[in-house]
Amino acid sequence: MASKDAQNQRSRGQPGFLPGASDPDHGLHILPSNPGDQVWQRGPPPPRNLPPGLEYLSQLDLIIIHQQVELLGMILGTETANKYEIKNSLGQRIYFAVEESICFNRTFCSTLRSCILKITDNSGQEVITVNRPLRCNSCWCPCYLQELEIQAPPGSIVGYVAQKWDPFLPKFTIQNANKEDILKIVGPCATCGCFGDVDFEVKTINEKLTIGKISKYWSGFVNDVFTNADNFGIHVPADLDVTVKAAMIGACFLFDFMFFEHSLAGL
């Protein structure tokens, strides 16, 4: 059964290149072969008129985000800068994200801290910058809620993730560069994730249609791609705009800070 699922996953049509590939035409294509073997051949050219470095996102309907945990920080109980691997459905790393913040903010502002997350491709080229200012996170303070700024490439704003006030549910909007609402994200009333995944549904503005979800996977069900840390999956239509996908990656980081920063023990 496991091998059949793996074959079905590969047959869905994987992207033809990995970001940061050494080929100047980004033309590395992976074809399934014998177990343990990979056949590389030149794939189709990337779509045009996309932010540089985001071409690969145009072909993905599942983005996996795996947080790397610093063992020293866990042992000493100190806050360390977050690091994330961003992978495709085959577990291949496509981007790497590193938090930039000062120790004072991590120690005294904790999960509310301001920071910058820099996302690089496999060649080390920065393709996305996520700016998070110091903001409130309480239903009793609706005037200064959480917000992220998404830049792709760095220096060019393509969208925002903004928390919306709601007394019962965590709600957010994905906005374009002009701060116009594009999509809504609605989370569950309880985000503890005991013995199951936590799903944040991606909906249209009127909340009548669900087009995807951001899932925080329960560590009890992880496979060999994962380790015992926070792991997320972004499920979206493959033809969704790449800048919106980039914003949803930023939203995933925000959810990790807000709801799961201190829950690395499998919740």
mmCIF file of C-alpha atoms in Angstrom:
data_model
loop_
_atom_site.group_PDB
_atom_site.id
_atom_site.type_symbol
_atom_site.label_atom_id
_atom_site.label_comp_id
_atom_site.label_asym_id
_atom_site.label_seq_id
_atom_site.Cartn_x
_atom_site.Cartn_y
_atom_site.Cartn_z
ATOM 1 C CA MET A 1 0.000 0.000 0.000
ATOM 2 C CA ALA A 2 2.820 2.400 0.872
ATOM 3 C CA SER A 3 4.563 1.773 -2.448
ATOM 4 C CA LYS A 4 1.301 2.303 -4.333
ATOM 5 C CA ASP A 5 0.760 5.643 -2.577
ATOM 6 C CA ALA A 6 4.275 6.697 -3.471
ATOM 7 C CA GLN A 7 3.680 5.818 -7.117
ATOM 8 C CA ASN A 8 0.419 7.785 -7.130
ATOM 9 C CA GLN A 9 2.191 10.772 -5.630
ATOM 10 C CA ARG A 10 4.907 10.692 -8.292
ATOM 11 C CA SER A 11 2.359 10.315 -11.082
ATOM 12 C CA ARG A 12 0.742 13.653 -10.276
ATOM 13 C CA GLY A 13 3.213 15.489 -12.470
ATOM 14 C CA GLN A 14 6.105 16.890 -10.542
ATOM 15 C CA PRO A 15 7.744 20.193 -11.456
ATOM 16 C CA GLY A 16 10.480 20.083 -14.056
ATOM 17 C CA PHE A 17 13.182 21.941 -12.158
ATOM 18 C CA LEU A 18 14.362 22.792 -8.686
ATOM 19 C CA PRO A 19 15.011 26.449 -7.780
ATOM 20 C CA GLY A 20 18.690 27.217 -7.641
ATOM 21 C CA ALA A 21 19.587 24.397 -10.010
ATOM 22 C CA SER A 22 22.926 24.872 -11.701
ATOM 23 C CA ASP A 23 21.387 24.587 -15.175
ATOM 24 C CA PRO A 24 20.932 28.135 -16.566
ATOM 25 C CA ASP A 25 17.610 27.182 -18.141
ATOM 26 C CA HIS A 26 16.326 25.691 -14.859
ATOM 27 C CA GLY A 27 15.799 22.522 -16.845
ATOM 28 C CA LEU A 28 16.414 19.649 -14.465
ATOM 29 C CA HIS A 29 13.645 17.101 -14.610
ATOM 30 C CA ILE A 30 13.272 14.021 -12.404
ATOM 31 C CA LEU A 31 11.696 10.883 -13.765
ATOM 32 C CA PRO A 32 10.879 7.854 -11.572
ATOM 33 C CA SER A 33 13.047 4.859 -12.308
ATOM 34 C CA ASN A 34 14.196 1.836 -10.343
ATOM 35 C CA PRO A 35 14.003 2.230 -6.553
ATOM 36 C CA GLY A 36 16.859 4.396 -5.391
ATOM 37 C CA ASP A 37 17.584 5.718 -8.898
ATOM 38 C CA GLN A 38 16.728 9.085 -10.387
ATOM 39 C CA VAL A 39 16.885 9.940 -14.080
ATOM 40 C CA TRP A 40 17.587 13.568 -14.878
ATOM 41 C CA GLN A 41 16.623 15.168 -18.153
ATOM 42 C CA ARG A 42 15.895 18.644 -19.453
ATOM 43 C CA GLY A 43 12.395 19.756 -18.552
ATOM 44 C CA PRO A 44 10.093 22.487 -19.877
ATOM 45 C CA PRO A 45 11.122 26.128 -19.446
ATOM 46 C CA PRO A 46 9.664 27.988 -16.461
ATOM 47 C CA PRO A 47 6.588 30.192 -16.939
ATOM 48 C CA ARG A 48 7.237 33.772 -17.962
ATOM 49 C CA ASN A 49 6.509 37.031 -16.143
ATOM 50 C CA LEU A 50 6.896 35.538 -12.678
ATOM 51 C CA PRO A 51 8.995 36.957 -9.835
ATOM 52 C CA PRO A 52 12.496 35.480 -10.199
ATOM 53 C CA GLY A 53 12.933 32.400 -8.059
ATOM 54 C CA LEU A 54 9.211 31.683 -7.742
ATOM 55 C CA GLU A 55 8.793 29.862 -11.059
ATOM 56 C CA TYR A 56 8.889 26.509 -9.314
ATOM 57 C CA LEU A 57 5.899 27.400 -7.121
ATOM 58 C CA SER A 58 3.690 27.706 -10.205
ATOM 59 C CA GLN A 59 3.587 23.918 -10.509
ATOM 60 C CA LEU A 60 3.042 22.928 -6.876
ATOM 61 C CA ASP A 61 -0.238 22.047 -5.173
ATOM 62 C CA LEU A 62 1.460 20.857 -1.969
ATOM 63 C CA ILE A 63 4.215 22.712 -0.135
ATOM 64 C CA ILE A 64 5.734 21.079 2.934
ATOM 65 C CA ILE A 65 7.431 23.189 5.599
ATOM 66 C CA HIS A 66 9.648 21.499 8.159
ATOM 67 C CA GLN A 67 11.041 23.410 11.112
ATOM 68 C CA GLN A 68 14.575 22.622 12.172
ATOM 69 C CA VAL A 69 15.072 22.566 15.919
ATOM 70 C CA GLU A 70 18.274 23.654 17.626
ATOM 71 C CA LEU A 71 18.981 20.998 20.248
ATOM 72 C CA LEU A 72 21.124 23.363 22.310
ATOM 73 C CA GLY A 73 18.247 25.822 22.547
ATOM 74 C CA MET A 74 15.861 23.079 23.636
ATOM 75 C CA ILE A 75 18.284 21.832 26.296
ATOM 76 C CA LEU A 76 19.025 25.281 27.673
ATOM 77 C CA GLY A 77 15.456 26.496 27.262
ATOM 78 C CA THR A 78 16.521 29.547 25.274
ATOM 79 C CA GLU A 79 14.837 31.062 22.239
ATOM 80 C CA THR A 80 16.877 30.566 19.084
ATOM 81 C CA ALA A 81 16.248 31.908 15.595
ATOM 82 C CA ASN A 82 13.865 29.680 13.657
ATOM 83 C CA LYS A 83 14.967 27.784 10.564
ATOM 84 C CA TYR A 84 12.720 26.027 8.075
ATOM 85 C CA GLU A 85 13.139 23.701 5.134
ATOM 86 C CA ILE A 86 10.542 24.150 2.388
ATOM 87 C CA LYS A 87 9.980 20.985 0.357
ATOM 88 C CA ASN A 88 7.878 19.591 -2.454
ATOM 89 C CA SER A 89 5.633 16.549 -2.086
ATOM 90 C CA LEU A 90 8.596 14.228 -2.698
ATOM 91 C CA GLY A 91 10.475 15.648 0.264
ATOM 92 C CA GLN A 92 13.021 17.484 -1.902
ATOM 93 C CA ARG A 93 14.166 20.801 -0.470
ATOM 94 C CA ILE A 94 13.279 23.703 -2.729
ATOM 95 C CA TYR A 95 13.862 26.646 -0.373
ATOM 96 C CA PHE A 96 15.411 27.330 3.006
ATOM 97 C CA ALA A 97 14.178 30.000 5.435
ATOM 98 C CA VAL A 98 16.153 31.606 8.258
ATOM 99 C CA GLU A 99 14.862 34.020 10.876
ATOM 100 C CA GLU A 100 16.836 37.168 11.562
ATOM 101 C CA SER A 101 16.099 38.701 14.967
ATOM 102 C CA ILE A 102 17.993 39.951 17.993
ATOM 103 C CA CYS A 103 18.358 37.912 21.173
ATOM 104 C CA PHE A 104 16.578 40.582 23.238
ATOM 105 C CA ASN A 105 13.418 40.314 21.134
ATOM 106 C CA ARG A 106 13.447 36.505 21.200
ATOM 107 C CA THR A 107 13.893 36.490 24.980
ATOM 108 C CA PHE A 108 11.528 39.220 26.106
ATOM 109 C CA CYS A 109 9.000 39.470 23.252
ATOM 110 C CA SER A 110 8.967 35.710 22.646
ATOM 111 C CA THR A 111 6.358 34.705 20.061
ATOM 112 C CA LEU A 112 5.323 38.330 19.424
ATOM 113 C CA ARG A 113 8.826 39.369 18.415
ATOM 114 C CA SER A 114 9.590 41.352 15.309
ATOM 115 C CA CYS A 115 11.804 39.550 12.826
ATOM 116 C CA ILE A 116 12.738 39.079 9.200
ATOM 117 C CA LEU A 117 12.577 35.681 7.508
ATOM 118 C CA LYS A 118 14.816 35.340 4.486
ATOM 119 C CA ILE A 119 13.971 32.545 2.051
ATOM 120 C CA THR A 120 16.704 31.358 -0.290
ATOM 121 C CA ASP A 121 16.760 28.806 -3.087
ATOM 122 C CA ASN A 122 19.199 25.909 -3.339
ATOM 123 C CA SER A 123 21.920 28.159 -4.737
ATOM 124 C CA GLY A 124 21.680 30.531 -1.757
ATOM 125 C CA GLN A 125 19.927 33.279 -3.723
ATOM 126 C CA GLU A 126 17.342 35.135 -1.637
ATOM 127 C CA VAL A 127 13.983 34.971 -3.416
ATOM 128 C CA ILE A 128 11.449 35.924 -0.717
ATOM 129 C CA THR A 129 11.655 38.226 2.292
ATOM 130 C CA VAL A 130 9.025 38.109 5.040
ATOM 131 C CA ASN A 131 8.909 41.103 7.395
ATOM 132 C CA ARG A 132 7.127 40.728 10.705
ATOM 133 C CA PRO A 133 6.746 43.852 12.874
ATOM 134 C CA LEU A 134 6.067 43.784 16.612
ATOM 135 C CA ARG A 135 2.312 43.508 16.958
ATOM 136 C CA CYS A 136 -0.357 42.428 19.455
ATOM 137 C CA ASN A 137 -2.040 39.036 19.481
ATOM 138 C CA SER A 138 -5.215 39.310 21.508
ATOM 139 C CA CYS A 139 -8.939 39.466 20.856
ATOM 140 C CA TRP A 140 -9.007 42.276 23.442
ATOM 141 C CA CYS A 141 -6.747 44.467 21.301
ATOM 142 C CA PRO A 142 -8.275 44.586 17.817
ATOM 143 C CA CYS A 143 -6.457 47.699 16.609
ATOM 144 C CA TYR A 144 -2.880 46.445 16.237
ATOM 145 C CA LEU A 145 -3.074 42.791 15.264
ATOM 146 C CA GLN A 146 -0.512 40.611 13.522
ATOM 147 C CA GLU A 147 0.661 41.439 10.012
ATOM 148 C CA LEU A 148 3.334 40.208 7.615
ATOM 149 C CA GLU A 149 4.810 41.899 4.572
ATOM 150 C CA ILE A 150 5.848 39.640 1.699
ATOM 151 C CA GLN A 151 8.532 40.725 -0.760
ATOM 152 C CA ALA A 152 9.433 38.745 -3.885
ATOM 153 C CA PRO A 153 12.055 39.457 -4.971
ATOM 154 C CA PRO A 154 13.437 41.278 -1.896
ATOM 155 C CA GLY A 155 12.540 44.932 -2.090
ATOM 156 C CA SER A 156 9.394 44.379 -4.165
ATOM 157 C CA ILE A 157 6.224 44.038 -2.074
ATOM 158 C CA VAL A 158 3.800 41.479 -3.512
ATOM 159 C CA GLY A 159 1.402 40.933 -0.628
ATOM 160 C CA TYR A 160 0.488 40.913 3.034
ATOM 161 C CA VAL A 161 -0.932 38.546 5.620
ATOM 162 C CA ALA A 162 -3.171 40.376 8.073
ATOM 163 C CA GLN A 163 -4.907 39.082 11.166
ATOM 164 C CA LYS A 164 -8.583 40.022 11.446
ATOM 165 C CA TRP A 165 -10.359 40.535 14.732
ATOM 166 C CA ASP A 166 -12.722 37.750 15.766
ATOM 167 C CA PRO A 167 -13.723 36.838 19.343
ATOM 168 C CA PHE A 168 -13.883 33.095 18.665
ATOM 169 C CA LEU A 169 -11.810 31.967 15.666
ATOM 170 C CA PRO A 170 -8.348 32.878 14.365
ATOM 171 C CA LYS A 171 -8.945 34.680 11.081
ATOM 172 C CA PHE A 172 -6.515 36.140 8.579
ATOM 173 C CA THR A 173 -6.606 37.603 5.091
ATOM 174 C CA ILE A 174 -4.180 37.285 2.215
ATOM 175 C CA GLN A 175 -3.804 40.700 0.586
ATOM 176 C CA ASN A 176 -2.174 41.919 -2.604
ATOM 177 C CA ALA A 177 0.436 44.668 -2.804
ATOM 178 C CA ASN A 178 -2.322 47.292 -2.576
ATOM 179 C CA LYS A 179 -3.652 45.699 0.655
ATOM 180 C CA GLU A 180 -6.793 44.479 -1.097
ATOM 181 C CA ASP A 181 -8.200 41.265 0.334
ATOM 182 C CA ILE A 182 -7.777 38.218 -1.928
ATOM 183 C CA LEU A 183 -8.415 35.209 0.295
ATOM 184 C CA LYS A 184 -9.340 34.438 3.878
ATOM 185 C CA ILE A 185 -7.802 31.901 6.235
ATOM 186 C CA VAL A 186 -9.972 30.589 9.056
ATOM 187 C CA GLY A 187 -8.523 28.446 11.822
ATOM 188 C CA PRO A 188 -10.170 26.231 14.427
ATOM 189 C CA CYS A 189 -11.350 27.424 17.811
ATOM 190 C CA ALA A 190 -8.721 25.248 19.527
ATOM 191 C CA THR A 191 -5.233 24.939 18.021
ATOM 192 C CA CYS A 192 -3.677 22.528 20.515
ATOM 193 C CA GLY A 193 -3.676 19.710 17.939
ATOM 194 C CA CYS A 194 -3.920 16.862 20.427
ATOM 195 C CA PHE A 195 -3.785 13.551 18.512
ATOM 196 C CA GLY A 196 -4.562 15.106 15.152
ATOM 197 C CA ASP A 197 -3.713 17.710 12.562
ATOM 198 C CA VAL A 198 -4.718 21.348 12.940
ATOM 199 C CA ASP A 199 -6.252 22.733 9.745
ATOM 200 C CA PHE A 200 -6.531 26.381 8.758
ATOM 201 C CA GLU A 201 -8.957 26.541 5.845
ATOM 202 C CA VAL A 202 -8.239 28.838 2.911
ATOM 203 C CA LYS A 203 -11.494 30.372 1.719
ATOM 204 C CA THR A 204 -12.844 32.914 -0.698
ATOM 205 C CA ILE A 205 -13.562 36.387 0.674
ATOM 206 C CA ASN A 206 -17.223 35.574 1.368
ATOM 207 C CA GLU A 207 -16.106 32.348 3.145
ATOM 208 C CA LYS A 208 -18.537 30.264 1.072
ATOM 209 C CA LEU A 209 -15.919 28.232 -0.801
ATOM 210 C CA THR A 210 -12.860 26.465 0.583
ATOM 211 C CA ILE A 211 -10.033 26.271 -1.946
ATOM 212 C CA GLY A 212 -7.249 24.844 0.206
ATOM 213 C CA LYS A 213 -5.817 24.555 3.675
ATOM 214 C CA ILE A 214 -2.714 25.015 5.776
ATOM 215 C CA SER A 215 -2.233 22.010 8.044
ATOM 216 C CA LYS A 216 -0.041 21.670 11.083
ATOM 217 C CA TYR A 217 0.747 17.962 11.109
ATOM 218 C CA TRP A 218 0.602 16.015 14.323
ATOM 219 C CA SER A 219 4.043 14.529 14.889
ATOM 220 C CA GLY A 220 2.627 11.089 15.616
ATOM 221 C CA PHE A 221 1.849 10.600 11.942
ATOM 222 C CA VAL A 222 5.040 11.867 10.319
ATOM 223 C CA ASN A 223 6.924 9.726 7.831
ATOM 224 C CA ASP A 224 10.610 9.521 7.028
ATOM 225 C CA VAL A 225 10.561 12.991 5.454
ATOM 226 C CA PHE A 226 9.979 14.566 8.854
ATOM 227 C CA THR A 227 11.550 14.652 12.269
ATOM 228 C CA ASN A 228 10.054 15.449 15.641
ATOM 229 C CA ALA A 229 9.473 19.156 15.067
ATOM 230 C CA ASP A 230 6.738 21.415 13.725
ATOM 231 C CA ASN A 231 5.732 20.333 10.236
ATOM 232 C CA PHE A 232 3.197 22.036 7.998
ATOM 233 C CA GLY A 233 1.550 21.338 4.684
ATOM 234 C CA ILE A 234 0.108 23.989 2.370
ATOM 235 C CA HIS A 235 -2.560 22.506 0.093
ATOM 236 C CA VAL A 236 -3.585 24.882 -2.699
ATOM 237 C CA PRO A 237 -4.633 24.725 -6.357
ATOM 238 C CA ALA A 238 -1.599 24.351 -8.601
ATOM 239 C CA ASP A 239 -2.706 27.329 -10.735
ATOM 240 C CA LEU A 240 -2.921 29.726 -7.777
ATOM 241 C CA ASP A 241 -0.822 32.851 -8.296
ATOM 242 C CA VAL A 242 2.752 32.318 -7.109
ATOM 243 C CA THR A 243 2.726 35.552 -5.094
ATOM 244 C CA VAL A 244 -0.302 34.249 -3.184
ATOM 245 C CA LYS A 245 1.547 30.979 -2.580
ATOM 246 C CA ALA A 246 4.499 32.993 -1.288
ATOM 247 C CA ALA A 247 2.143 34.852 1.062
ATOM 248 C CA MET A 248 0.754 31.537 2.292
ATOM 249 C CA ILE A 249 4.272 30.358 3.090
ATOM 250 C CA GLY A 250 4.609 33.517 5.174
ATOM 251 C CA ALA A 251 1.252 32.779 6.807
ATOM 252 C CA CYS A 252 2.541 29.355 7.755
ATOM 253 C CA PHE A 253 5.504 30.951 9.548
ATOM 254 C CA LEU A 254 3.140 33.331 11.330
ATOM 255 C CA PHE A 255 0.948 30.464 12.548
ATOM 256 C CA ASP A 256 4.010 28.683 13.859
ATOM 257 C CA PHE A 257 5.004 31.754 15.872
ATOM 258 C CA MET A 258 1.507 32.439 17.158
ATOM 259 C CA PHE A 259 0.171 28.978 17.964
ATOM 260 C CA PHE A 260 2.938 26.360 17.967
ATOM 261 C CA GLU A 261 6.202 28.007 18.987
ATOM 262 C CA HIS A 262 6.270 26.275 22.377
ATOM 263 C CA SER A 263 4.635 22.985 21.361
ATOM 264 C CA LEU A 264 7.448 20.929 19.856
ATOM 265 C CA ALA A 265 6.562 17.813 21.832
ATOM 266 C CA GLY A 266 4.255 16.411 19.178
ATOM 267 C CA LEU A 267 1.215 18.624 19.660
#
